[in-house]
Coordinates of C-alpha atoms in Angstrom, one line a residue:
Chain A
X1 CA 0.8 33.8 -1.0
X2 CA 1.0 35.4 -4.3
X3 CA 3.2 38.4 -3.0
X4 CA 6.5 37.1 -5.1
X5 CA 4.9 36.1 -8.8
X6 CA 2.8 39.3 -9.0
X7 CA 5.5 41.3 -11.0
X8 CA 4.6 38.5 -14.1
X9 CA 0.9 38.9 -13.9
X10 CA -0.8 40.6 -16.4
X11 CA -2.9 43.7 -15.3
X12 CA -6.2 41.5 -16.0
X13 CA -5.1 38.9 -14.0
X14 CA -3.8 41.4 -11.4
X15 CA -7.3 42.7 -11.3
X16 CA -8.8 39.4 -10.6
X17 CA -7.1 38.7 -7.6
X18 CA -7.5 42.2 -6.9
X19 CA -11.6 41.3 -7.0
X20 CA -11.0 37.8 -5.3
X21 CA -9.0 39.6 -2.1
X22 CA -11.8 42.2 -2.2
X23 CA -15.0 39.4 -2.2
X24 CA -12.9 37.5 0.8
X25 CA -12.3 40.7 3.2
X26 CA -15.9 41.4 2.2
X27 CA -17.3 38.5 3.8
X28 CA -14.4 38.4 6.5
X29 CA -16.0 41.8 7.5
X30 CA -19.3 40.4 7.3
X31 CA -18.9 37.6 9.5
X32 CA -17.0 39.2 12.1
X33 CA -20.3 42.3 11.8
X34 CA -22.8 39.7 12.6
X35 CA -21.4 38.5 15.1
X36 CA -20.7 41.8 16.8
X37 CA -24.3 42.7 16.1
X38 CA -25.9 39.7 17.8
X39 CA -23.0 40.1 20.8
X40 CA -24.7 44.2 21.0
X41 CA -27.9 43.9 20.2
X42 CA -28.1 41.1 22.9
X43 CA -26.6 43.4 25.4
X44 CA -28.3 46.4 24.6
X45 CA -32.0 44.8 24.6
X46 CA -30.8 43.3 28.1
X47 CA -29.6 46.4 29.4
X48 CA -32.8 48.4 28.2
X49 CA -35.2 45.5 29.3
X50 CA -36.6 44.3 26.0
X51 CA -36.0 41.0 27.2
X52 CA -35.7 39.8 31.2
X53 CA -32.0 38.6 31.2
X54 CA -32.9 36.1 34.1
X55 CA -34.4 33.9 31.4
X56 CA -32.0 35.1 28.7
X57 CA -29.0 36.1 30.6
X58 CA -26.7 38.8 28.8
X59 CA -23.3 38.5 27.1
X60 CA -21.9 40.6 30.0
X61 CA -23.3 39.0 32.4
X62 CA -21.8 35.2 30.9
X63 CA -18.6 36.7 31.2
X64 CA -19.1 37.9 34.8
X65 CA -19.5 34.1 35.2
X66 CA -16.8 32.8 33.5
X67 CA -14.2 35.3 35.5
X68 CA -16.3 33.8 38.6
X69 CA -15.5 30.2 37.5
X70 CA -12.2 31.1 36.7
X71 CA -10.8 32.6 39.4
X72 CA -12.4 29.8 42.0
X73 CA -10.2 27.3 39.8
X74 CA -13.6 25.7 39.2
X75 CA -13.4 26.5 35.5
X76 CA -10.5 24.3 34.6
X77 CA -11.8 21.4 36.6
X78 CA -15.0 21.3 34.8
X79 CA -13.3 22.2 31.0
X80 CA -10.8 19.3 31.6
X81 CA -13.3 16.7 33.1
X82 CA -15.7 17.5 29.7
X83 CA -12.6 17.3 27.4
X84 CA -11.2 14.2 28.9
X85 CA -14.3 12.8 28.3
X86 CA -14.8 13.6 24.8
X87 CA -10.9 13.0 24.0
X88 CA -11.0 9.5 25.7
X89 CA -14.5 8.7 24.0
X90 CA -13.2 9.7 20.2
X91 CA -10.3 8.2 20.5
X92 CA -11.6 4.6 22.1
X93 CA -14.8 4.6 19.8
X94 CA -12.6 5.5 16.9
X95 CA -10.1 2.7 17.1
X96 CA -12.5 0.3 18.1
X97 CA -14.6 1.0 14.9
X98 CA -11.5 0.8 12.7
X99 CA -10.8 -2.5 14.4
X100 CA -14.8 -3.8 14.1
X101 CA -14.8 -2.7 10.7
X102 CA -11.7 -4.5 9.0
X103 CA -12.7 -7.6 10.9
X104 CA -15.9 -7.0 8.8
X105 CA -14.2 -6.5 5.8
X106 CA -12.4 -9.2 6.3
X107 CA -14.5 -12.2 6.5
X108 CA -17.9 -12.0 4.3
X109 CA -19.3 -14.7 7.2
X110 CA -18.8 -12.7 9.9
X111 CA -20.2 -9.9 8.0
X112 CA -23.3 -11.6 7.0
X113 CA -23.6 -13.0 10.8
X114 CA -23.3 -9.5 12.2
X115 CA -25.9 -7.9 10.0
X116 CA -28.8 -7.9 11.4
X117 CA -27.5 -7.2 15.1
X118 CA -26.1 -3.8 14.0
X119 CA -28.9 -2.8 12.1
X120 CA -30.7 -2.8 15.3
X121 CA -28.1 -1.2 17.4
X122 CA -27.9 1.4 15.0
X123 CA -31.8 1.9 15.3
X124 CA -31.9 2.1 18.8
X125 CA -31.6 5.4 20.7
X126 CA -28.6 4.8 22.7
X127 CA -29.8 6.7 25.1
X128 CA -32.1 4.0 26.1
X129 CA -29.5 2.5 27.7
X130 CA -28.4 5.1 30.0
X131 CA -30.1 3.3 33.3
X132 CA -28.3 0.0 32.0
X133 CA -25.0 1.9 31.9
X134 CA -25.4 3.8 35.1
X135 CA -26.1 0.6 36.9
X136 CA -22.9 -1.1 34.9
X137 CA -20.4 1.0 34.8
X138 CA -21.0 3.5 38.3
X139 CA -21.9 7.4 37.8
X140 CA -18.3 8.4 36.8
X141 CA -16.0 9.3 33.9
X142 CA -16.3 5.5 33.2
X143 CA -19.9 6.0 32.8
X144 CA -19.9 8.9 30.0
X145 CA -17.0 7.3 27.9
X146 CA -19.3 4.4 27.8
X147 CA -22.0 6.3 26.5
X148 CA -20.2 8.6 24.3
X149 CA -18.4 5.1 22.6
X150 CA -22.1 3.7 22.0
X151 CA -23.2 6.6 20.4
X152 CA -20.6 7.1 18.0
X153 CA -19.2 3.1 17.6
X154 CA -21.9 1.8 14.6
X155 CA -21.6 4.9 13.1
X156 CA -17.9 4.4 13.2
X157 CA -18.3 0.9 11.9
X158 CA -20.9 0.9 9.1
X159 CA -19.1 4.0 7.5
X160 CA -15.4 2.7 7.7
X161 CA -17.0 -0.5 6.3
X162 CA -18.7 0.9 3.7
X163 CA -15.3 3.3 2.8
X164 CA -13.6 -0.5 2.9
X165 CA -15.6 -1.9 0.1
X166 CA -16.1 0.4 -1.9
X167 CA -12.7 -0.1 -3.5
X168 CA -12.8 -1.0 -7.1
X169 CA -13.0 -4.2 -7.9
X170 CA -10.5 -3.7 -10.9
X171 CA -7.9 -2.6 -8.4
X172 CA -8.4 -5.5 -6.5
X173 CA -8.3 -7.8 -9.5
X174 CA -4.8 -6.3 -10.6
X175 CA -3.5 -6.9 -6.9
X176 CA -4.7 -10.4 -6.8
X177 CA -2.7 -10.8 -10.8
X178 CA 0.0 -9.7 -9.2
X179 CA -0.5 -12.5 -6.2
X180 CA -1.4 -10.0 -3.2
X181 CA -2.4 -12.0 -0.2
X182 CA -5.5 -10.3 1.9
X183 CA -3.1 -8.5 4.3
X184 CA -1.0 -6.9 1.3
X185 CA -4.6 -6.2 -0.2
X186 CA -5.8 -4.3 3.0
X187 CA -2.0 -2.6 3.7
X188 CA -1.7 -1.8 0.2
X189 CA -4.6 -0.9 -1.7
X190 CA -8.0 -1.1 0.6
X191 CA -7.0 1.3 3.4
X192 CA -4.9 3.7 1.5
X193 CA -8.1 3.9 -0.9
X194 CA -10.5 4.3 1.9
X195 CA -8.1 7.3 3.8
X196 CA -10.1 10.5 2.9
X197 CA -13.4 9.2 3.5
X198 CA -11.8 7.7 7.0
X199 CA -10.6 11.2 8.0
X200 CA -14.4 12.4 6.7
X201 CA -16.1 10.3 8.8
X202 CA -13.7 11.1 11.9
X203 CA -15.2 14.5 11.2
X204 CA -18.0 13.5 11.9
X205 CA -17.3 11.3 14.5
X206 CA -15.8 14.8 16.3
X207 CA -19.0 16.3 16.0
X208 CA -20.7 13.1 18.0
X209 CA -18.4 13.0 20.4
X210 CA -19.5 16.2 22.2
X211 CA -22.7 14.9 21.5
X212 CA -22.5 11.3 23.3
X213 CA -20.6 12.8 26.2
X214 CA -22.5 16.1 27.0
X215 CA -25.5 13.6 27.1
X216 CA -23.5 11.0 29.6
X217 CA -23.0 14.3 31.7
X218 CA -26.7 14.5 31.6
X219 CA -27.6 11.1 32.7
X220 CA -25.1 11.3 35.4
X221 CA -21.8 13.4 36.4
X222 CA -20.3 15.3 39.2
X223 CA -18.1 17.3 37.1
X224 CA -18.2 18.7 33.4
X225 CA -20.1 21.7 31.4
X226 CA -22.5 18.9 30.7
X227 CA -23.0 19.0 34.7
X228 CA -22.9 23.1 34.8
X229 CA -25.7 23.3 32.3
X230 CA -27.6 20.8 34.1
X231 CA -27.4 22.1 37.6
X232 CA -27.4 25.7 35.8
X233 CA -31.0 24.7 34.4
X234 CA -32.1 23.4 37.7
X235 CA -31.4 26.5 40.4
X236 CA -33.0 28.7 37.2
X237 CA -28.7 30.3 36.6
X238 CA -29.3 31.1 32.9
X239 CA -25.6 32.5 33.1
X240 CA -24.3 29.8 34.2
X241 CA -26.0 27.3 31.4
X242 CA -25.3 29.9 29.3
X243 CA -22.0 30.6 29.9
X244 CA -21.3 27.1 30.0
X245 CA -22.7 26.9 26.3
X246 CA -20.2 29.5 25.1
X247 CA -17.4 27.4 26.2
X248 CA -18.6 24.4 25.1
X249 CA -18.9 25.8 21.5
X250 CA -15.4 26.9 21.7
X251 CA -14.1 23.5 22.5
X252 CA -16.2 21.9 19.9
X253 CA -14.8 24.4 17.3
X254 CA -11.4 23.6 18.5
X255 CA -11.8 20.1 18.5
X256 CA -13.1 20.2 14.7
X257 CA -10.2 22.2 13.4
X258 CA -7.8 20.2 14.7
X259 CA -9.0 17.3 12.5
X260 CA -9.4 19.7 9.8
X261 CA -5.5 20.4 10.2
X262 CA -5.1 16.7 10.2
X263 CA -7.3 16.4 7.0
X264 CA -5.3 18.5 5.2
X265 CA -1.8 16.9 6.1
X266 CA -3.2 13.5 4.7
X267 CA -4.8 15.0 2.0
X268 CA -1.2 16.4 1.0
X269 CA 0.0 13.3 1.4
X270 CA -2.2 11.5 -1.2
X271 CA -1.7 13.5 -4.0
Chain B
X1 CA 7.0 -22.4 -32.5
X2 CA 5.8 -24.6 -29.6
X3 CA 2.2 -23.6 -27.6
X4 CA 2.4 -21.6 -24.6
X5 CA -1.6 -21.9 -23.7
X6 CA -4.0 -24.6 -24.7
X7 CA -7.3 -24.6 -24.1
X8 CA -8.9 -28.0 -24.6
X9 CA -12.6 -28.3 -24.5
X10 CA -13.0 -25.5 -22.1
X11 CA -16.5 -24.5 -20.6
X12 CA -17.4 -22.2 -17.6
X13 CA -20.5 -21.8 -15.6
X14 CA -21.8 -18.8 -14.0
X15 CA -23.4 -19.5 -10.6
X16 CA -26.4 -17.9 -9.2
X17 CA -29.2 -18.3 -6.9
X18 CA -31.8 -18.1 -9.3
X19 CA -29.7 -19.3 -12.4
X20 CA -26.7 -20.6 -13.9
X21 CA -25.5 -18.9 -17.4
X22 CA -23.1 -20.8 -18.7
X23 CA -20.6 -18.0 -20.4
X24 CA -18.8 -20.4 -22.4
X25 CA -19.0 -23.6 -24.2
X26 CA -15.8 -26.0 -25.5
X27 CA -13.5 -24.0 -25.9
X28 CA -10.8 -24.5 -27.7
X29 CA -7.9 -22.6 -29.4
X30 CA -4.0 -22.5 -29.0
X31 CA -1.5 -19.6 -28.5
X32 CA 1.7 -19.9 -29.8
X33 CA 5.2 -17.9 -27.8
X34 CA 6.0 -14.6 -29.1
X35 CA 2.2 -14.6 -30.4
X36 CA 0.3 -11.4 -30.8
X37 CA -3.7 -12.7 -30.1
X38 CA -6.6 -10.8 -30.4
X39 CA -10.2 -12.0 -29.2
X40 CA -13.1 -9.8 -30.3
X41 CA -17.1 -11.2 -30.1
X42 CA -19.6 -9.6 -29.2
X43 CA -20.0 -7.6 -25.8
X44 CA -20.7 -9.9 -23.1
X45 CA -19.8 -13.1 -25.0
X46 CA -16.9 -13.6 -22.0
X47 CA -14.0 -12.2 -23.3
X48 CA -13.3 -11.1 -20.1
X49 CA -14.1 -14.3 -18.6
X50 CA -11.1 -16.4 -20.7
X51 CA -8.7 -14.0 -19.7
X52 CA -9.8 -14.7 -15.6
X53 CA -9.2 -18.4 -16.8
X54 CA -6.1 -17.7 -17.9
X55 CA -4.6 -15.9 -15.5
X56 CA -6.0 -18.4 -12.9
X57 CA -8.3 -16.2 -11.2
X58 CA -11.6 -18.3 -12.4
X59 CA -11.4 -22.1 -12.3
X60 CA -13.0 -24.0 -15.8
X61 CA -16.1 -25.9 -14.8
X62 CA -14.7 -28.3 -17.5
X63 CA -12.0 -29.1 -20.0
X64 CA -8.1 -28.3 -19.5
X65 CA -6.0 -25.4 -19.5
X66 CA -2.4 -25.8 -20.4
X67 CA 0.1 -23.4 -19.9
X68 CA 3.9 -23.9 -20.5
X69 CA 5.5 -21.4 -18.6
X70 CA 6.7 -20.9 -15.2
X71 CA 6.2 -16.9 -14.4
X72 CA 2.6 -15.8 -14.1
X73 CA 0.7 -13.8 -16.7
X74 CA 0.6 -9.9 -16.2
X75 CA -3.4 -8.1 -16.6
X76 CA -3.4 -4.8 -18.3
X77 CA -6.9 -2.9 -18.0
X78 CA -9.0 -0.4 -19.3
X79 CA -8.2 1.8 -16.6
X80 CA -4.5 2.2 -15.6
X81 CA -5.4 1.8 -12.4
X82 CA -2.5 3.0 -10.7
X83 CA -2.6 4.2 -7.2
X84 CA -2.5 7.7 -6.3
X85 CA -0.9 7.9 -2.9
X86 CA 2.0 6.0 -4.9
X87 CA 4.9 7.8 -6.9
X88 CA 5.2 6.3 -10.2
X89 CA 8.6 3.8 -9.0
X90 CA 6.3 2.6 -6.3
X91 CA 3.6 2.1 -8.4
X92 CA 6.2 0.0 -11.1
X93 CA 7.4 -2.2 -7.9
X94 CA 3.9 -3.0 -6.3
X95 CA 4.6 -6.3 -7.8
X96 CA 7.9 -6.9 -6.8
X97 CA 7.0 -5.4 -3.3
X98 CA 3.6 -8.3 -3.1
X99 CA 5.8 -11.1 -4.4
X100 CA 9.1 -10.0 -1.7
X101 CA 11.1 -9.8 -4.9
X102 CA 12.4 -6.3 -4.5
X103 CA 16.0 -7.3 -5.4
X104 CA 18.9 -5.1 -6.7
X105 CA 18.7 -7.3 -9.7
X106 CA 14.9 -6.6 -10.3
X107 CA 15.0 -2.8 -9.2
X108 CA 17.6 -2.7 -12.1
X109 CA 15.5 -4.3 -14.6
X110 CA 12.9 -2.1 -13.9
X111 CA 15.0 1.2 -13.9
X112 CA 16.5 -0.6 -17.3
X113 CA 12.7 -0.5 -18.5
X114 CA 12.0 2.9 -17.6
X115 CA 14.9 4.7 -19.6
X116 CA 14.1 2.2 -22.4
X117 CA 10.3 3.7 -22.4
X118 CA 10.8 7.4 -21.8
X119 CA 9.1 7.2 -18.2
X120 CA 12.9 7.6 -16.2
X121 CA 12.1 11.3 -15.7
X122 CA 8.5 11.0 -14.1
X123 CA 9.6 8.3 -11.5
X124 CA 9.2 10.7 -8.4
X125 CA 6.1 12.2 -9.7
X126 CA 2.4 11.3 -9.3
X127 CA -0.3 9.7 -11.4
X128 CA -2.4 12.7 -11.3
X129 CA 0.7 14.7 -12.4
X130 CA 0.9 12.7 -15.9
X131 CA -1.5 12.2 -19.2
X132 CA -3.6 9.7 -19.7
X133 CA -1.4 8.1 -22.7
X134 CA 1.6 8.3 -20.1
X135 CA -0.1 6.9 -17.3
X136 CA -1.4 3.4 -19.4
X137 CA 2.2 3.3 -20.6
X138 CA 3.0 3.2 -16.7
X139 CA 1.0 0.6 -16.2
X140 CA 2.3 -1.6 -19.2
X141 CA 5.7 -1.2 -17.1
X142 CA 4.3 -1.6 -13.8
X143 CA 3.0 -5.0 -15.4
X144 CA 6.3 -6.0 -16.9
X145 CA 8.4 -5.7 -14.0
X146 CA 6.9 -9.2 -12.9
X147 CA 8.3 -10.6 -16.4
X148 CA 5.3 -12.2 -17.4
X149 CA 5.5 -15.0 -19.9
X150 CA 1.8 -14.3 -21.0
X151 CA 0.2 -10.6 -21.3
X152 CA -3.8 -10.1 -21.0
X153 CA -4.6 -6.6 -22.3
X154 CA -8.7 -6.6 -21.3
X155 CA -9.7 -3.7 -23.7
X156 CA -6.7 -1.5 -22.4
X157 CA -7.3 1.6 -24.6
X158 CA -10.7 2.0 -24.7
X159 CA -10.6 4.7 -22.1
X160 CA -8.8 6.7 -24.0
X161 CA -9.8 9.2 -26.3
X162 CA -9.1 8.6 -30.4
X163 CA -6.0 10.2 -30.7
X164 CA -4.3 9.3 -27.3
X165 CA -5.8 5.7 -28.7
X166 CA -3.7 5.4 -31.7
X167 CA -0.5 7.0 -30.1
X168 CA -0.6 4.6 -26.6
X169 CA -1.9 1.5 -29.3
X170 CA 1.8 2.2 -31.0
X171 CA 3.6 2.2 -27.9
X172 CA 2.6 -0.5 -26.5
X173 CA 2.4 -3.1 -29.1
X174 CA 6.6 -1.5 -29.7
X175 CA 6.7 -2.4 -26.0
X176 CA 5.6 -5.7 -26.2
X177 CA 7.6 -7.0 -29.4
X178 CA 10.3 -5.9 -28.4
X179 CA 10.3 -7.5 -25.1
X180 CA 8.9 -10.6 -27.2
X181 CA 6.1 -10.8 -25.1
X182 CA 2.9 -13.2 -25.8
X183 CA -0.2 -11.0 -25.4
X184 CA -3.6 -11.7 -25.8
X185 CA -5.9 -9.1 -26.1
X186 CA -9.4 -8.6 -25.4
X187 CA -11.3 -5.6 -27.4
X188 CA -14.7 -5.1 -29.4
X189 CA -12.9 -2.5 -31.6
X190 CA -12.0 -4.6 -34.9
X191 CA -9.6 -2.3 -36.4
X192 CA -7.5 -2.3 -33.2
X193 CA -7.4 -5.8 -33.3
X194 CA -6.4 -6.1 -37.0
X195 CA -3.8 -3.4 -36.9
X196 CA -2.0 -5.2 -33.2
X197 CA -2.6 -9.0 -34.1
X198 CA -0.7 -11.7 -35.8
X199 CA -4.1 -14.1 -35.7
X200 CA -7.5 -13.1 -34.6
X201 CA -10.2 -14.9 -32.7
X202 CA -14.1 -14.5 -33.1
X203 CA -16.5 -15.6 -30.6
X204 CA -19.9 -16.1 -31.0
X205 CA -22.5 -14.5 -28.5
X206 CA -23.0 -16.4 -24.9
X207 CA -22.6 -19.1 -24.6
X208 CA -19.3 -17.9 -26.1
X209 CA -17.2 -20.9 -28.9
X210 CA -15.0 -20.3 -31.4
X211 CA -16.4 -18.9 -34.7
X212 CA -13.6 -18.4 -36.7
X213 CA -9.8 -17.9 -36.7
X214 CA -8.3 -15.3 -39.2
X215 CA -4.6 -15.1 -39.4
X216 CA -3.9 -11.4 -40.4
X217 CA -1.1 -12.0 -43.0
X218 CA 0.3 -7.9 -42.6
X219 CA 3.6 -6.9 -42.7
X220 CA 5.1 -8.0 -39.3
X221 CA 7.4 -5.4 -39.2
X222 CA 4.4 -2.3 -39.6
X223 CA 3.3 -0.6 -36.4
X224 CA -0.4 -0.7 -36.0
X225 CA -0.6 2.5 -37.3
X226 CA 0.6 2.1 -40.5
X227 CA -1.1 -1.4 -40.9
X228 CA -3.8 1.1 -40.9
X229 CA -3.5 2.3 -44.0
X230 CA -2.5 -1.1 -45.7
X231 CA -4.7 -2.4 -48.5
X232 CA -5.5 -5.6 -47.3
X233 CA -6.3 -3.9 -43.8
X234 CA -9.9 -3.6 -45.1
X235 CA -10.5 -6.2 -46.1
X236 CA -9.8 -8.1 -43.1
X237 CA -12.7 -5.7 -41.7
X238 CA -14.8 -6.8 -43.9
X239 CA -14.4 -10.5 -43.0
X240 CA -14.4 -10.2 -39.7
X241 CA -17.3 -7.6 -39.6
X242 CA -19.6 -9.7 -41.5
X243 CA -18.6 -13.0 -39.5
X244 CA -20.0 -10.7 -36.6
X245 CA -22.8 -8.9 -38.0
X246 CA -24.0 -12.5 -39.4
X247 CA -24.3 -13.6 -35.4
X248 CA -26.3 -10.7 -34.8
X249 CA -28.9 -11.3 -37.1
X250 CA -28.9 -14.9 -36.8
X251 CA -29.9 -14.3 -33.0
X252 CA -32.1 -11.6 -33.5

C-alpha cells in the first residue's frame, strides 16, 4: 500500500516497515502451520489408530462426507435451509430491537413501565420456551426464526438502548438551544452518535444468531446442519456431525466478515 | 443603552426525592445591548443554572425574566461539541437545518462569516481533522449562524490548554464585538473574566445572590490580551479575589 512513497523514506524508516512486513508474514505463516498441523496430525493419528475415528472421525473422512452430501444435492438444501434461518432471524430480531429500543428511548414512561418485564426475559433461558414455541408456531422454519429472534431480541434491545442514552447530555443541550424537536434530536444527533456501537453490537448479534437457530434446529427441524448434527449424533455418524461442524464454522466466519466489511464502510463514513 | 435581560427577584429550586436545594435566591441584575457580562462565584453557586434560565431551558420557580429581543440566545460550551460524522458547513447549518431556515439568504450569511473568521478553507473537512483552538472558533460560528441577540459562553475555554486559552479568548471576544453581540459569560477563572468584560458579576455560594457588581473601567478598545498587562488589571483581581476568598472563609 506503501509501494509508491517508498522512494522518500528514509533507510530507518525503510527498515521498519521492512520489520513490520517481516512480524506479519511471520504470524501469517504461523497461523496457516497450525492449522495444517492439527489438519495432519489429526489424520495421521487416525490413520495409525492412536485414536478410533468412529468416535473422532478423520479430516479425510469429513470430506468423504461432504462430496457424499454434495453430490446427492443434499448439501445445498441443508446449507440454504440453516442460512435462511439465521439470515431471516438477524435480520427480523435486528430491526425489531432497533424499533423496541427507540420507542424506549423515546418515552422515559414506557421505559420505566417496561423495566422490570425485560429484566426477566433477559434472565430467563429462552430455551425454556422451546415446547411453548413448538406448540405455537408448528415444527418448521417458522419455529427456529422464532427462537432464534428470542434469543437475540433483549440483547438487541438493552444494548441499542443503552448506545441511545448514552449520548452526552451537553450535545443534547446545544440541540435543544438551537430548538431541535425529539425527531431532529434522534435523526440528528442520538443515532448518528450511537452508529459504531450499533454496528458492535450487530456483531454480536451475528454471533447469536447461529447460536438461536442451530438450537431451534435442535428442538425441532427437518432440514438444516443443526438437523445433520442432530441425526448425525443419534445413528453414532461422527463424520457426518462432524462434517457438518466444519461447514457450519465456515458460514459463521462468513457471516461475521461480512459485518466486519460493513463496519468498516460506516466507520469511514464517520470520520 | 436600553436592557436586553432583567432578572427581577429571580429564585430556582432544585427538585429531588429526598430534598430540594434551592440553587438560587432573588436574583436580580440587568444586562445592557452590546454588553460584554461576566458571572464568576464560586463552583457550584449556579452559574450554569442562570444561563439554563436564560436561554429558557429551566423555568424560575419565582420572580420574572425579561428579555427584549425576538431571536433566541445562542449556548457556547466547554466542549465544542461539534459532531463528527458532520463536515464543518454542516456542523455551522445544524441550526438553520433544526429551525427549516436553510435559505440562500442564511447560507450566505454564514459563508460571509466563514471568510470573515479564517474557517472558509476547512468547510469540507472534519472536526477530528482541525485544532482544538479552530474547532471552538467553529463552534462560536456554528452558534452565530442563528443570529442570536444574547450569547451564553458556559466556561467555553476551560478545555483548552493555557496557550490555545489566550489565543481562542482573543478571537472570540474580536468575534463577538465586532458582530456587537451581548454575551454573558460564565467562568471561575477571574483574569479571563477581567480581561473579556465590560462589568462583572459575583455570586455568593448556593444559594447563589448577587454579591457585588464591579464595572471593569479598561480600555474598551484593548483585546483581552493586552488588558492583561494593564495596570489597573490587578487590581481588579485583587477586588474581586478578596470579595471571593471573604465567602470562603465566612462559610468555612
Amino acid at each position: 500500500m506503501t509501494k509508491k512513497n517508498t522512494v522518500n523514506y528514509s533507510t530507518q524508516h525503510k527498515e521498519y516497515l521492512r520489520k513490520v512486513k517481516n512480524k506479519k508474514w511471520l504470524i501469517s505463516s504461523l497461523q496457516i502451520g497450525l492449522l495444517i498441523a492439527i489438519i495432519g496430525f489429526w489424520e495421521l493419528f487416525a490413520q495409525i489408530g492412536v485414536i478410533d475415528s468412529f468416535f473422532m472421525s478423520s479430516p479425510s473422512r469429513m470430506i468423504n462426507t461432504i462430496i457424499e452430501l454434495a453430490s446427492s444435492g443434499e448439501l445445498f438444501t441443508h446449507i440454504w435451509t440453516t442460512l435462511y434461518e439465521a439470515i431471516l432471524g438477524f435480520v427480523i430480531a435486528t430491526a425489531l430491537g432497533l424499533i423496541i429500543a427507540i420507542a424506549l428511548w423515546w418515552s422515559e414512561t414506557l421505559r420505566r413501565v417496561l423495566d422490570p418485564y425485560i429484566v426477566v426475559l433477559n434472565a430467563l433461558p429462552k430455551i425454556a420456551l422451546g415446547p411453548l414455541i413448538i406448540i405455537w408456531f408448528g415444527s418448521g422454519t417458522k419455529a427456529i426464526v422464532v427462537m432464534a429472534i428470542l434469543i437475540l431480541i433483549i440483547v438487541t434491545i438493552l444494548s441499542m438502548l443503552s448506545a441511545f442514552m448514552s449520548c452526552d447530555k451537553d450535545k443534547i443541550l446545544l440541540m435543544q438551544s438551537m430548538g431541535a424537536n425529539k425527531w431532529q434530536l434522534f435523526t440528528k444527533l442520538v443515532f448518528p452518535n450511537a452508529l459504531g456501537e450499533l454496528v458492535s453490537i450487530l456483531k454480536i448479534n451475528v454471533g447469536l444468531t447461529w447460536v438461536g437457530t442451530i438450537m431451534g434446529e435442535y428442538l425441532v427441524s427437518k432440514a438444516g446442519l443443526g438437523y445433520l448434527i442432530v441425526y448425525g449424533g443419534t445413528v453414532f455418524n461422527l463424520d457426518l456431525v462432524m462434517a457438518s461442524t466444519l461447514i457450519l464454522c465456515i458460514l459463521a466466519t462468513a457471516m461475521y466478515f461480512g459485518v466486519v466489511a460493513l463496519e468498516k464502510y460506516v466507520r469511514k463514513n464517520e470520520t | 443603552m436600553e436592557n436586553i435581560l432583567k432578572f427581577d427577584n429571580v429564585s430556582l429550586i432544585y427538585h429531588s426525592l429526598n430534598s430540594e436545594t434551592l440553587a438560587i435566591k432573588s436574583l436580580n441584575f440587568e444586562i445592557k445591548k452590546g454588553e460584554f457580562v461576566a458571572i464568576v462565584g464560586p463552583s457550584g453557586c449556579g452559574k450554569t443554572t442562570i444561563l439554563s434560565l436564560i436561554s429558557g431551558i429551566l423555568k424560575p420557580s419565582s420572580g420574572k425574566i425579561t428579555i427584549n429581543s425576538d431571536n433566541k440566545c445562542g449556548y457556547m460550551f466547554q466542549k465544542d461539541h461539534l459532531f463528527n460524522w458532520r463536515t464543518i458547513f454542516k456542523n455551522i447549518t445544524l441550526g438553520l437545518e433544526l429551525q427549516k431556515k436553510r435559505t440562500d439568504e442564511n447560507i450566505a450569511y454564514i459563508k460571509d462569516l466563514s471568510n470573515k473568521y479564517g474557517i472558509a478553507d476547512f468547510l469540507n473537512r472534519y472536526p477530528n481533522q482541525l485544532s482544538g483552538g479552530m474547532k471552538q472558533r467553529v463552534a462560536l460560528i456554528r452558534t452565530l449562524a442563528l443570529k442570536p441577540d444574547i450569547l451564553l459562553l458556559d466556561e467555553p475555554f476551560s478545555a483548552l490548554d493555557f496557550q490555545t486559552r489566550l489565543d481562542v479568548c482573543d478571537d472570540v471576544w474580536k468575534i463577538i464585538k465586532s458582530e456587537q453581540k451581548t454575551a454573558i459569560l460564565v467562568t471561575h477563572d477571574i483574569h479571563e473574566a477581567i480581561s473579556m468584560a465590560d462589568r462583572i458579576i459575583i455570586l455568593s455560594k448556593r444559594p447563589a445572590v448577587v454579591k457585588k457588581i464591579v464595572e471593569i473601567d479598561l480600555d474598551k478598545n484593548l483585546t483581552p490580551f493586552q488588558r492583561r498587562e494593564q495596570e489597573n488589571f490587578l487590581k481588579y483581581f485583587d477586588i474581586i479575589w478578596k470579595e471571593l476568598a471573604y465567602d470562603e472563609e465566612k462559610h468555612s
